[in-house]
Tab-separated table of C-alpha atoms and ligand atoms in Angstrom:
chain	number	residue	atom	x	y	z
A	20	UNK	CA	15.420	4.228	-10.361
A	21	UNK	CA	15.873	0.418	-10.312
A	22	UNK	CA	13.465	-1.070	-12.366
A	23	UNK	CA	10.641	-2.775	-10.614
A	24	UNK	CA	10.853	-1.084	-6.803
A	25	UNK	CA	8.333	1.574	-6.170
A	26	UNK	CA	8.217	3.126	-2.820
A	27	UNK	CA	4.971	2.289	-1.172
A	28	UNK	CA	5.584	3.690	2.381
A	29	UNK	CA	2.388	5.834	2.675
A	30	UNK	CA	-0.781	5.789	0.991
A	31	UNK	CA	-3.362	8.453	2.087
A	32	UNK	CA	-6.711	8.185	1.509
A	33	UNK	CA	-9.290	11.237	0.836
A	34	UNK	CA	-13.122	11.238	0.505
A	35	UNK	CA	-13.679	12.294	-3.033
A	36	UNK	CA	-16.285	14.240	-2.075
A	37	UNK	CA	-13.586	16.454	-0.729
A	38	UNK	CA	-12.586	18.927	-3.486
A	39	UNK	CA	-9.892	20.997	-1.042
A	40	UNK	CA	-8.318	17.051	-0.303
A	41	UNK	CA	-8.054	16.183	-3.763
A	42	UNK	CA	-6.411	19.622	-4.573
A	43	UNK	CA	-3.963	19.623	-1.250
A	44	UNK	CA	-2.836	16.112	-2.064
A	45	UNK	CA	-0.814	17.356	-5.038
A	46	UNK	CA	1.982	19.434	-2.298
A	47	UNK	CA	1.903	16.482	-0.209
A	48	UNK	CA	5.041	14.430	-0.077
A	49	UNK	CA	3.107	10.927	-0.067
A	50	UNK	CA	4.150	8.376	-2.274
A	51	UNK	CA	0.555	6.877	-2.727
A	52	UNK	CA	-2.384	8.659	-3.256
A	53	UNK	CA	-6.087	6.568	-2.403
A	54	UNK	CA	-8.954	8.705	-3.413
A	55	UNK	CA	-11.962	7.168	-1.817
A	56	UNK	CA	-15.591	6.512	-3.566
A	57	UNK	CA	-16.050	3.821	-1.070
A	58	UNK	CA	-16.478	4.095	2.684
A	59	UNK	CA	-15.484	7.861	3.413
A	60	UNK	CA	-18.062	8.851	0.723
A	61	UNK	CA	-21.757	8.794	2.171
A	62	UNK	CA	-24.769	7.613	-0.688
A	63	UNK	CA	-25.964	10.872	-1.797
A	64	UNK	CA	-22.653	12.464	-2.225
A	65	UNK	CA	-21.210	9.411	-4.328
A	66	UNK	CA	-21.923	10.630	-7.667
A	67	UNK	CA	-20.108	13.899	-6.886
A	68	UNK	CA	-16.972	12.818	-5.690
A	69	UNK	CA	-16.560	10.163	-8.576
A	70	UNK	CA	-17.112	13.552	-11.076
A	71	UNK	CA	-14.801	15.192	-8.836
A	72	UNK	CA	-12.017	12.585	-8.453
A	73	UNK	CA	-12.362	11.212	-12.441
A	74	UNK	CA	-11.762	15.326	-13.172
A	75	UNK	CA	-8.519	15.413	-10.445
A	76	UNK	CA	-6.833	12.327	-11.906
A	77	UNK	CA	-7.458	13.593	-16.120
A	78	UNK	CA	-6.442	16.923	-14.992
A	79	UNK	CA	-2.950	15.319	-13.700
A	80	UNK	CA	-0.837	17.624	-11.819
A	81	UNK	CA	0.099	14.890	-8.993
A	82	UNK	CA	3.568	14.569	-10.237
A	83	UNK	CA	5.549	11.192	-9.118
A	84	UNK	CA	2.844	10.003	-6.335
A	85	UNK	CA	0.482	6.672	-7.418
A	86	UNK	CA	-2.709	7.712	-7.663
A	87	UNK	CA	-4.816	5.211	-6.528
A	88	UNK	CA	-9.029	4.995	-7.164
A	89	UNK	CA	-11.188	3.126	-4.514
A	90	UNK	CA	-14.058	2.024	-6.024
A	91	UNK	CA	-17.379	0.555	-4.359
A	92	UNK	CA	-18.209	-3.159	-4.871
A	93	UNK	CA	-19.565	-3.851	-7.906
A	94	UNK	CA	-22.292	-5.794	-6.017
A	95	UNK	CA	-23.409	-1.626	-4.881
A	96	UNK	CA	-25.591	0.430	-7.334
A	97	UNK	CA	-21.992	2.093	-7.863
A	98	UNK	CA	-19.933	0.253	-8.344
A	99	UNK	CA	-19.792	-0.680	-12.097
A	100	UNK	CA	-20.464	3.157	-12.824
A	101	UNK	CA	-16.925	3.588	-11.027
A	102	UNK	CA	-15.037	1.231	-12.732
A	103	UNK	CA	-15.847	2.681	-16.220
A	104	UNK	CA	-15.277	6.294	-15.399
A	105	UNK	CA	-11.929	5.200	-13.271
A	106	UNK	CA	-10.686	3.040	-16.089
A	107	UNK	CA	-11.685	6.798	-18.517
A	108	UNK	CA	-9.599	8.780	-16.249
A	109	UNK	CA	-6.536	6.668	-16.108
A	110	UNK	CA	-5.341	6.265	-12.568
A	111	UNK	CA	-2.176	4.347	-11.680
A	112	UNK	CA	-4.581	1.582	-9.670
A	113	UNK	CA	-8.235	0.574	-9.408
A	114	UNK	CA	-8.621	-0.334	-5.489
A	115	UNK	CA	-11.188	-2.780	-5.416
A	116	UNK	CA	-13.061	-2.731	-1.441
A	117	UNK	CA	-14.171	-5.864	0.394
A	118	UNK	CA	-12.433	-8.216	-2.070
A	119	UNK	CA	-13.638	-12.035	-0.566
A	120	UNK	CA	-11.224	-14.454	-3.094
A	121	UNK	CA	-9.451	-14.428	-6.515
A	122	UNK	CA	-13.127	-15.022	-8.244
A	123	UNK	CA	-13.642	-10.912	-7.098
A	124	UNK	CA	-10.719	-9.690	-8.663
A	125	UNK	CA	-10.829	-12.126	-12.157
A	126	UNK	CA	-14.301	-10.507	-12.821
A	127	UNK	CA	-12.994	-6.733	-12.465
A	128	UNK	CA	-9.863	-7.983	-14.338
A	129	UNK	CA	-12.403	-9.060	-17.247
A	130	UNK	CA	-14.095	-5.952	-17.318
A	131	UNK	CA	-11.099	-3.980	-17.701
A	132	UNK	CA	-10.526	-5.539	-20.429
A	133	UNK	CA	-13.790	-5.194	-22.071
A	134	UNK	CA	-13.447	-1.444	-20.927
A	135	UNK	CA	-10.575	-1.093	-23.082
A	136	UNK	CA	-8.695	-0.246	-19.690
A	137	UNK	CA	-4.465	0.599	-20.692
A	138	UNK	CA	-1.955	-2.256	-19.581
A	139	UNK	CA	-0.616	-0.466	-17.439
A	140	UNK	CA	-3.570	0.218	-15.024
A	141	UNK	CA	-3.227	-2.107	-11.939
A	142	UNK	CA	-5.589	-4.031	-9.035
A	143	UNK	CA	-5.078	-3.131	-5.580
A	144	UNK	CA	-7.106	-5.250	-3.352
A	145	UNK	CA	-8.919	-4.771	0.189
A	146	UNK	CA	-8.402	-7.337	3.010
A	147	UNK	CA	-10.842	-6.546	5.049
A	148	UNK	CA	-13.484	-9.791	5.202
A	149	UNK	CA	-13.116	-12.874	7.617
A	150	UNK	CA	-13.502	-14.547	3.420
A	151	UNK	CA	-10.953	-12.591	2.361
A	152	UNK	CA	-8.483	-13.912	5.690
A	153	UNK	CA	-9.411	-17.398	4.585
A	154	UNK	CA	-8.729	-17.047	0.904
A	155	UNK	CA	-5.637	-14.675	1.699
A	156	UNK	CA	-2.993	-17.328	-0.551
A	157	UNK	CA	-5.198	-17.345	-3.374
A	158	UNK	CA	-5.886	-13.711	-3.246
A	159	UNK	CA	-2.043	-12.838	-3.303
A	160	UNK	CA	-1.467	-15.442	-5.840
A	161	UNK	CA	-3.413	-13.239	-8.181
A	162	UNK	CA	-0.140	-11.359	-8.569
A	163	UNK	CA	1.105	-14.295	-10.525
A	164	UNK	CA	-1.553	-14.005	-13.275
A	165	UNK	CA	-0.868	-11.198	-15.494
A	166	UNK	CA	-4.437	-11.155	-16.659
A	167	UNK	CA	-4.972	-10.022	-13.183
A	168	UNK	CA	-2.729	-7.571	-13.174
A	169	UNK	CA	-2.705	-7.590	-8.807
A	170	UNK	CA	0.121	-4.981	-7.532
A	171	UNK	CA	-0.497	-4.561	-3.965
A	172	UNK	CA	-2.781	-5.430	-1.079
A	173	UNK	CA	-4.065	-3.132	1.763
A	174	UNK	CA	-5.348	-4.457	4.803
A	175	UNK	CA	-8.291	-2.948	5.998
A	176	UNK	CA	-8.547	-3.325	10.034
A	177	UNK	CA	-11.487	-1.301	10.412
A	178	UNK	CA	-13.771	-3.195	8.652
A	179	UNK	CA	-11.887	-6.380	9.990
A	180	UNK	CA	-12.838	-4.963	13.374
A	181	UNK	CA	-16.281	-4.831	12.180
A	182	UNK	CA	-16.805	-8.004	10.696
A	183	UNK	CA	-14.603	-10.144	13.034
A	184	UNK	CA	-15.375	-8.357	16.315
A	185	UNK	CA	-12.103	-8.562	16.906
A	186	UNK	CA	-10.567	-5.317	19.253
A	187	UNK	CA	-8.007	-2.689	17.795
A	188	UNK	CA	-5.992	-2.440	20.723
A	189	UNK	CA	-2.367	-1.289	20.823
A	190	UNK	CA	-0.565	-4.052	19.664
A	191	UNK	CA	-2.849	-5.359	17.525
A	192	UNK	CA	-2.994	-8.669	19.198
A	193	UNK	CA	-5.968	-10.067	18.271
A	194	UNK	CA	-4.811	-8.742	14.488
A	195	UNK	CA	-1.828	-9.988	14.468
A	196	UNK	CA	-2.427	-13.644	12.768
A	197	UNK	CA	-4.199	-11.632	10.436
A	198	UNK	CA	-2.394	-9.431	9.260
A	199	UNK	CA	0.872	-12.369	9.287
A	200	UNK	CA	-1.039	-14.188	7.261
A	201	UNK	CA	-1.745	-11.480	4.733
A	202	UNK	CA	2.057	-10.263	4.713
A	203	UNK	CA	2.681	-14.045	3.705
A	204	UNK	CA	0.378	-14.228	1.345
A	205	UNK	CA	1.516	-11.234	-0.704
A	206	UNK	CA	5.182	-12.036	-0.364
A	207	UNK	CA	3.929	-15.599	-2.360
A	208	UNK	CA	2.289	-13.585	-5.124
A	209	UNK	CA	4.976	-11.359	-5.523
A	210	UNK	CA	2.904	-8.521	-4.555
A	211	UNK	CA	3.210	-5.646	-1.935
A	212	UNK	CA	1.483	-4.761	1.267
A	213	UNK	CA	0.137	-1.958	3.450
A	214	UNK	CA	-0.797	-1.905	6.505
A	215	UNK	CA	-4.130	-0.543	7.691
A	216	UNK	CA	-5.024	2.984	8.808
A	217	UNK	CA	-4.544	4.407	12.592
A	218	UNK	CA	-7.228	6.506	13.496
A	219	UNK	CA	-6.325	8.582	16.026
A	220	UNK	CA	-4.546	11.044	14.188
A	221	UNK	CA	-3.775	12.929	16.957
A	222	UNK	CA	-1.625	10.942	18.956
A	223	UNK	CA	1.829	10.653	17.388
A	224	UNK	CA	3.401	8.342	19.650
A	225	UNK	CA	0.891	5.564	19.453
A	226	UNK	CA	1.253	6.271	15.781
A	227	UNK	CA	4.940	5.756	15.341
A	228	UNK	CA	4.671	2.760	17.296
A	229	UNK	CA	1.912	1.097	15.118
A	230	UNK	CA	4.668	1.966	11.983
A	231	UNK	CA	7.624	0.393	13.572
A	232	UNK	CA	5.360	-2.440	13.886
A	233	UNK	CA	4.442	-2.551	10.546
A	234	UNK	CA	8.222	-2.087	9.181
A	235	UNK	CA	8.931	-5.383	11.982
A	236	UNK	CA	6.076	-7.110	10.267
A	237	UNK	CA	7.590	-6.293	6.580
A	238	UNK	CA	4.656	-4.304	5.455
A	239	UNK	CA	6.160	-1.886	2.429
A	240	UNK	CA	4.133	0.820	3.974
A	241	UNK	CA	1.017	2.315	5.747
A	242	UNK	CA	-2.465	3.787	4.767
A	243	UNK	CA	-3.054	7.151	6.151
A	244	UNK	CA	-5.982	9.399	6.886
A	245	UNK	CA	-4.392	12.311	7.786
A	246	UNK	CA	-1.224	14.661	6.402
A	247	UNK	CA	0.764	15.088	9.343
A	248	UNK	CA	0.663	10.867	9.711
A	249	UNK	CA	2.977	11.068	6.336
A	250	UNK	CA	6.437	12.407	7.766
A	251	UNK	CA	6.312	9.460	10.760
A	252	UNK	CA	5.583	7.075	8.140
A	253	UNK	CA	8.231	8.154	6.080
A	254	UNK	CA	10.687	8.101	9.299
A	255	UNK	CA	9.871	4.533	9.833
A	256	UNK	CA	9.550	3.215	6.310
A	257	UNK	CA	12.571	4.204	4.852
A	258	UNK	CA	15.750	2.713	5.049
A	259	UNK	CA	17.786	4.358	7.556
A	260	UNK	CA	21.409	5.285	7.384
A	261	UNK	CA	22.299	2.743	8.883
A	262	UNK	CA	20.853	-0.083	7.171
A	263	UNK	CA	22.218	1.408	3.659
A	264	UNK	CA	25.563	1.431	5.255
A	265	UNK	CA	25.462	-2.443	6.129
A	266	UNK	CA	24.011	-3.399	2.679
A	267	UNK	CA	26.577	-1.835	0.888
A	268	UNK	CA	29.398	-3.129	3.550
A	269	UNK	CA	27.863	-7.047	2.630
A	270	UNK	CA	27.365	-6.292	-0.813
A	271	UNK	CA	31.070	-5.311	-1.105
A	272	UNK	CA	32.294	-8.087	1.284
A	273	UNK	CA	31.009	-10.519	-1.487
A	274	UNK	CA	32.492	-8.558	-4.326
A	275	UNK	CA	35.980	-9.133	-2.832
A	276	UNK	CA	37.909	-11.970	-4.958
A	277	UNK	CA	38.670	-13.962	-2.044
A	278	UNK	CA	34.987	-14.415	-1.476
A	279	UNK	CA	33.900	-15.376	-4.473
A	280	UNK	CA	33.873	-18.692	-3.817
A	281	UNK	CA	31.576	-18.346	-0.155
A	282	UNK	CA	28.322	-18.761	0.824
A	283	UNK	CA	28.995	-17.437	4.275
A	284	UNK	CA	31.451	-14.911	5.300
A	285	UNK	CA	32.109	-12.640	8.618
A	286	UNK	CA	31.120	-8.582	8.524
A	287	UNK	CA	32.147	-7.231	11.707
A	288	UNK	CA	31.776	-9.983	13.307
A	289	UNK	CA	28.554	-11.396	12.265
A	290	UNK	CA	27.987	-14.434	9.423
A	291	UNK	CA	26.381	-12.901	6.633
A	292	UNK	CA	25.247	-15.212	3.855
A	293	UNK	CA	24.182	-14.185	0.552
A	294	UNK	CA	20.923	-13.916	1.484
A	295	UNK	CA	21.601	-10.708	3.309
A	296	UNK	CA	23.634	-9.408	0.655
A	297	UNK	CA	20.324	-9.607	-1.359
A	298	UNK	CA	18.734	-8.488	1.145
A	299	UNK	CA	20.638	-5.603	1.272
A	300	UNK	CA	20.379	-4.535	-2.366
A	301	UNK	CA	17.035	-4.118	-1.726
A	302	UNK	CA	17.596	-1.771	0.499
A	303	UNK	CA	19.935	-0.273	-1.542
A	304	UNK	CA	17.765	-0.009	-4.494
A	305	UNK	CA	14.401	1.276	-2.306
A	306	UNK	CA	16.734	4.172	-0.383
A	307	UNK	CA	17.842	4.900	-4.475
A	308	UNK	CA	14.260	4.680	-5.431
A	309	UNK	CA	13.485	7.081	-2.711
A	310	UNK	CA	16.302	9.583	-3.196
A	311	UNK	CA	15.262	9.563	-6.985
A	312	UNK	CA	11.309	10.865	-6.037
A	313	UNK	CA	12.661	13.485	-3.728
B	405	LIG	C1	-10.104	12.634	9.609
B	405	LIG	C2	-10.553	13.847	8.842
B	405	LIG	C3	-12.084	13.842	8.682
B	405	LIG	C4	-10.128	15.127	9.596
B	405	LIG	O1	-10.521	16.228	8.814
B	405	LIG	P1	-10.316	17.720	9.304
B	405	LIG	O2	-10.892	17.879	10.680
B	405	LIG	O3	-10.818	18.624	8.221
B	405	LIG	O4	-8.733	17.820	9.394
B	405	LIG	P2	-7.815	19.084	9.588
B	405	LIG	O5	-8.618	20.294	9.870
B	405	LIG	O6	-6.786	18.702	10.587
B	405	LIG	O7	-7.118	19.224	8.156
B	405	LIG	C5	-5.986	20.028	7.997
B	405	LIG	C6	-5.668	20.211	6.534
B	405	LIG	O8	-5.357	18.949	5.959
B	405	LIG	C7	-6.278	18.649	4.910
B	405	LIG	N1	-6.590	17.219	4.997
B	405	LIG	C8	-7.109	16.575	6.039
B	405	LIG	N2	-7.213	15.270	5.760
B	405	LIG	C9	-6.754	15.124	4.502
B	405	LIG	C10	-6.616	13.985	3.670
B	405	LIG	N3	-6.986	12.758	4.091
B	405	LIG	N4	-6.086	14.173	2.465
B	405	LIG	C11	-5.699	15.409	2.025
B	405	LIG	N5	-5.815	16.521	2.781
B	405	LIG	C12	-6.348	16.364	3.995
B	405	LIG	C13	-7.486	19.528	5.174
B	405	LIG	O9	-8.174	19.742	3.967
B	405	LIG	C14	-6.817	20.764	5.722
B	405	LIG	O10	-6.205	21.461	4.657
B	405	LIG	P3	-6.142	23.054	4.630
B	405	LIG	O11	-7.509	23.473	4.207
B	405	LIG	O12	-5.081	23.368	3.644
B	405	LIG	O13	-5.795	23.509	6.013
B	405	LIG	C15	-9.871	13.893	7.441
B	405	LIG	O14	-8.502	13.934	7.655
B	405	LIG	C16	-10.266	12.796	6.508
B	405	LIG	O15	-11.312	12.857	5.883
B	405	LIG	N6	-9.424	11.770	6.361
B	405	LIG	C17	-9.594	10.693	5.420
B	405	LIG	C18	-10.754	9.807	5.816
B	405	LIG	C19	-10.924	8.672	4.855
B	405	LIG	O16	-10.631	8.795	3.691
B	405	LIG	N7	-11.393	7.530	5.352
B	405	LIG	C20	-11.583	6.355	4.545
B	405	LIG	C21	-10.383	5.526	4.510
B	405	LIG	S1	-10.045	4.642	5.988
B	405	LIG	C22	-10.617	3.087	5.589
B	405	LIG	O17	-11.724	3.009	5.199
B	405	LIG	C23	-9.640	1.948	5.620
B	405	LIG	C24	-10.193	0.564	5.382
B	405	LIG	O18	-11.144	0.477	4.391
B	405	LIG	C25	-10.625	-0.108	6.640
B	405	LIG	O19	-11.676	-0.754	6.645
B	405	LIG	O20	-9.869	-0.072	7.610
B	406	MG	MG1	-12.811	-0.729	4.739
């Protein structure tokens, strides 16, 4: 696998307080797994699901997928109690909810350090407050400073729905700026991005349309509610035959001798610059990265 690309096309989440969830998600073919303290959890069932998801993620068994903790705020009467028994269990990522600016994730960042917390144990952060929209460069730019450790950010368009008033509609119009500005944001820090959930599980065409709208925005993948979202995700998120074909038809263009010399050649009839052909290892390495998992 090259170094450095994970696949990220789906992440589902699960209440924790779900013990069948937390058990089905390791013969799902997801490449993220979010196991939810937060919002799916209701107060008097909190205390369960972070026994029962701290016991799923020591107890392993979920084979190549990230497995991904979202923790409450640590401004709830949970929140700190979740960071310290995530950072004891030893999940890929700590998803932190409701994140508002860089000051949010610095503090967590601190306390996983005084919680002893391993390297290797990443931030994920919510954007999902009109604060958060505002402070969306600084947030991403968190994925410059390794004491942050910031690997990804999810948007969160239900509680931006909430907070903003703004519609879900198809399309996303009223989102759109939003989630734009987020996608920038990320690509700054160096960081990647998924785009938020679609509720109606049922309907699989409005559902493939929100993805291909996500892959046209550049989001590296979706958040999911429900299993059978996961193979529509996949369809859309991954390179397709196509696309592998034309990065390694640039790529070799440019290895030719008689281009070594150019900045801009012709493929089949199109200028390519080198841009693409970087472009196109991407692809190249993600549809590797991919084949590699499965
Ligand atoms: C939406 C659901 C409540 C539907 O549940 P249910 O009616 O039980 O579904 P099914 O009967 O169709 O389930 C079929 C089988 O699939 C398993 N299942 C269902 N959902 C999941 C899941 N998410 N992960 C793993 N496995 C799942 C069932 O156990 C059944 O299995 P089996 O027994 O073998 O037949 C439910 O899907 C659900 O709870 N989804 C997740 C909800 C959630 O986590 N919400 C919070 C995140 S969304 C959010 O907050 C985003 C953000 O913060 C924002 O603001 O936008
Ligand atoms: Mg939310």
């Amino acid at each position: 696998m090259t170094v450095g690309i994970r696949p990220r096309r789906s992440a589902l989440y699960m209440p924790g307080s779900n013990a069948r969830a937390l058990e089905k998600a390791k013969t799902l073919d997801v490449d993220c797994l979010i196991l939810d303290l937060e919002d799916a959890v209701v107060p008097d069932a909190k205390e369960l699901a972070r026994t029962q998801i701290c016991e799923a993620v020591a107890g392993g068994g979920y084979g190549e997928r990230e497995v991904v903790v979202r923790i409450n705020g640590l401004g709830t009467p949970w929140g700190e109690d979740d960071l310290a028994a995530a950072v004891k269990a030893g999940p890929d990522a700590i998803l932190v909810p409701k994140v508002n600016s860089p000051a949010d994730l610095q503090r967590i960042a601190l306390k996983l350090a005084v919680l002893g917390a391993s390297r290797d144990l990443k931030l994920w952060a919510m954007m999902e407050t009109p604060e958060a929209l505002l402070n969306a460069g600084a947030i991403g730019a968190c994925g410059k400073d390794p004491q942050v450790r910031l690997s990804c950010v999810v948007m969160g368009t239900n509680d931006l729905a909430k907070e903003t008033r703004a519609r879900l509609t198809p399309g996303r119009a009223a989102m759109m700026p939003w989630l734009m500005t987020c996608v920038a944001a990320a690509r700054a820090g160096g960081v990647d991005i998924l785009d938020g959930v679609y509720n109606a599980f049922q309907d699989e065409e409005g559902f493939a349309a929100e993805c291909a709208q996500g892959v046209e925005m550049g989001m590296d993948g979706k958040t999911l509610i429900h299993p059978k979202q996961i193979d529509t995700c996949h369809a859309a998120f991954s390179p397709t035959p196509e696309e592998i074909a034309w990065a390694r038809k640039i790529n070799e263009a440019f290895d030719q001798p008689e281009n070594a010399d150019k900045g801009a050649i012709q493929v089949e009839g199109k200028m390519v610059e080198r841009l693409h052909a970087q472009m196109g290892r991407r692809v190249i390495a993600i549809a590797e990265a991919i084949a590699a998992r499965s």
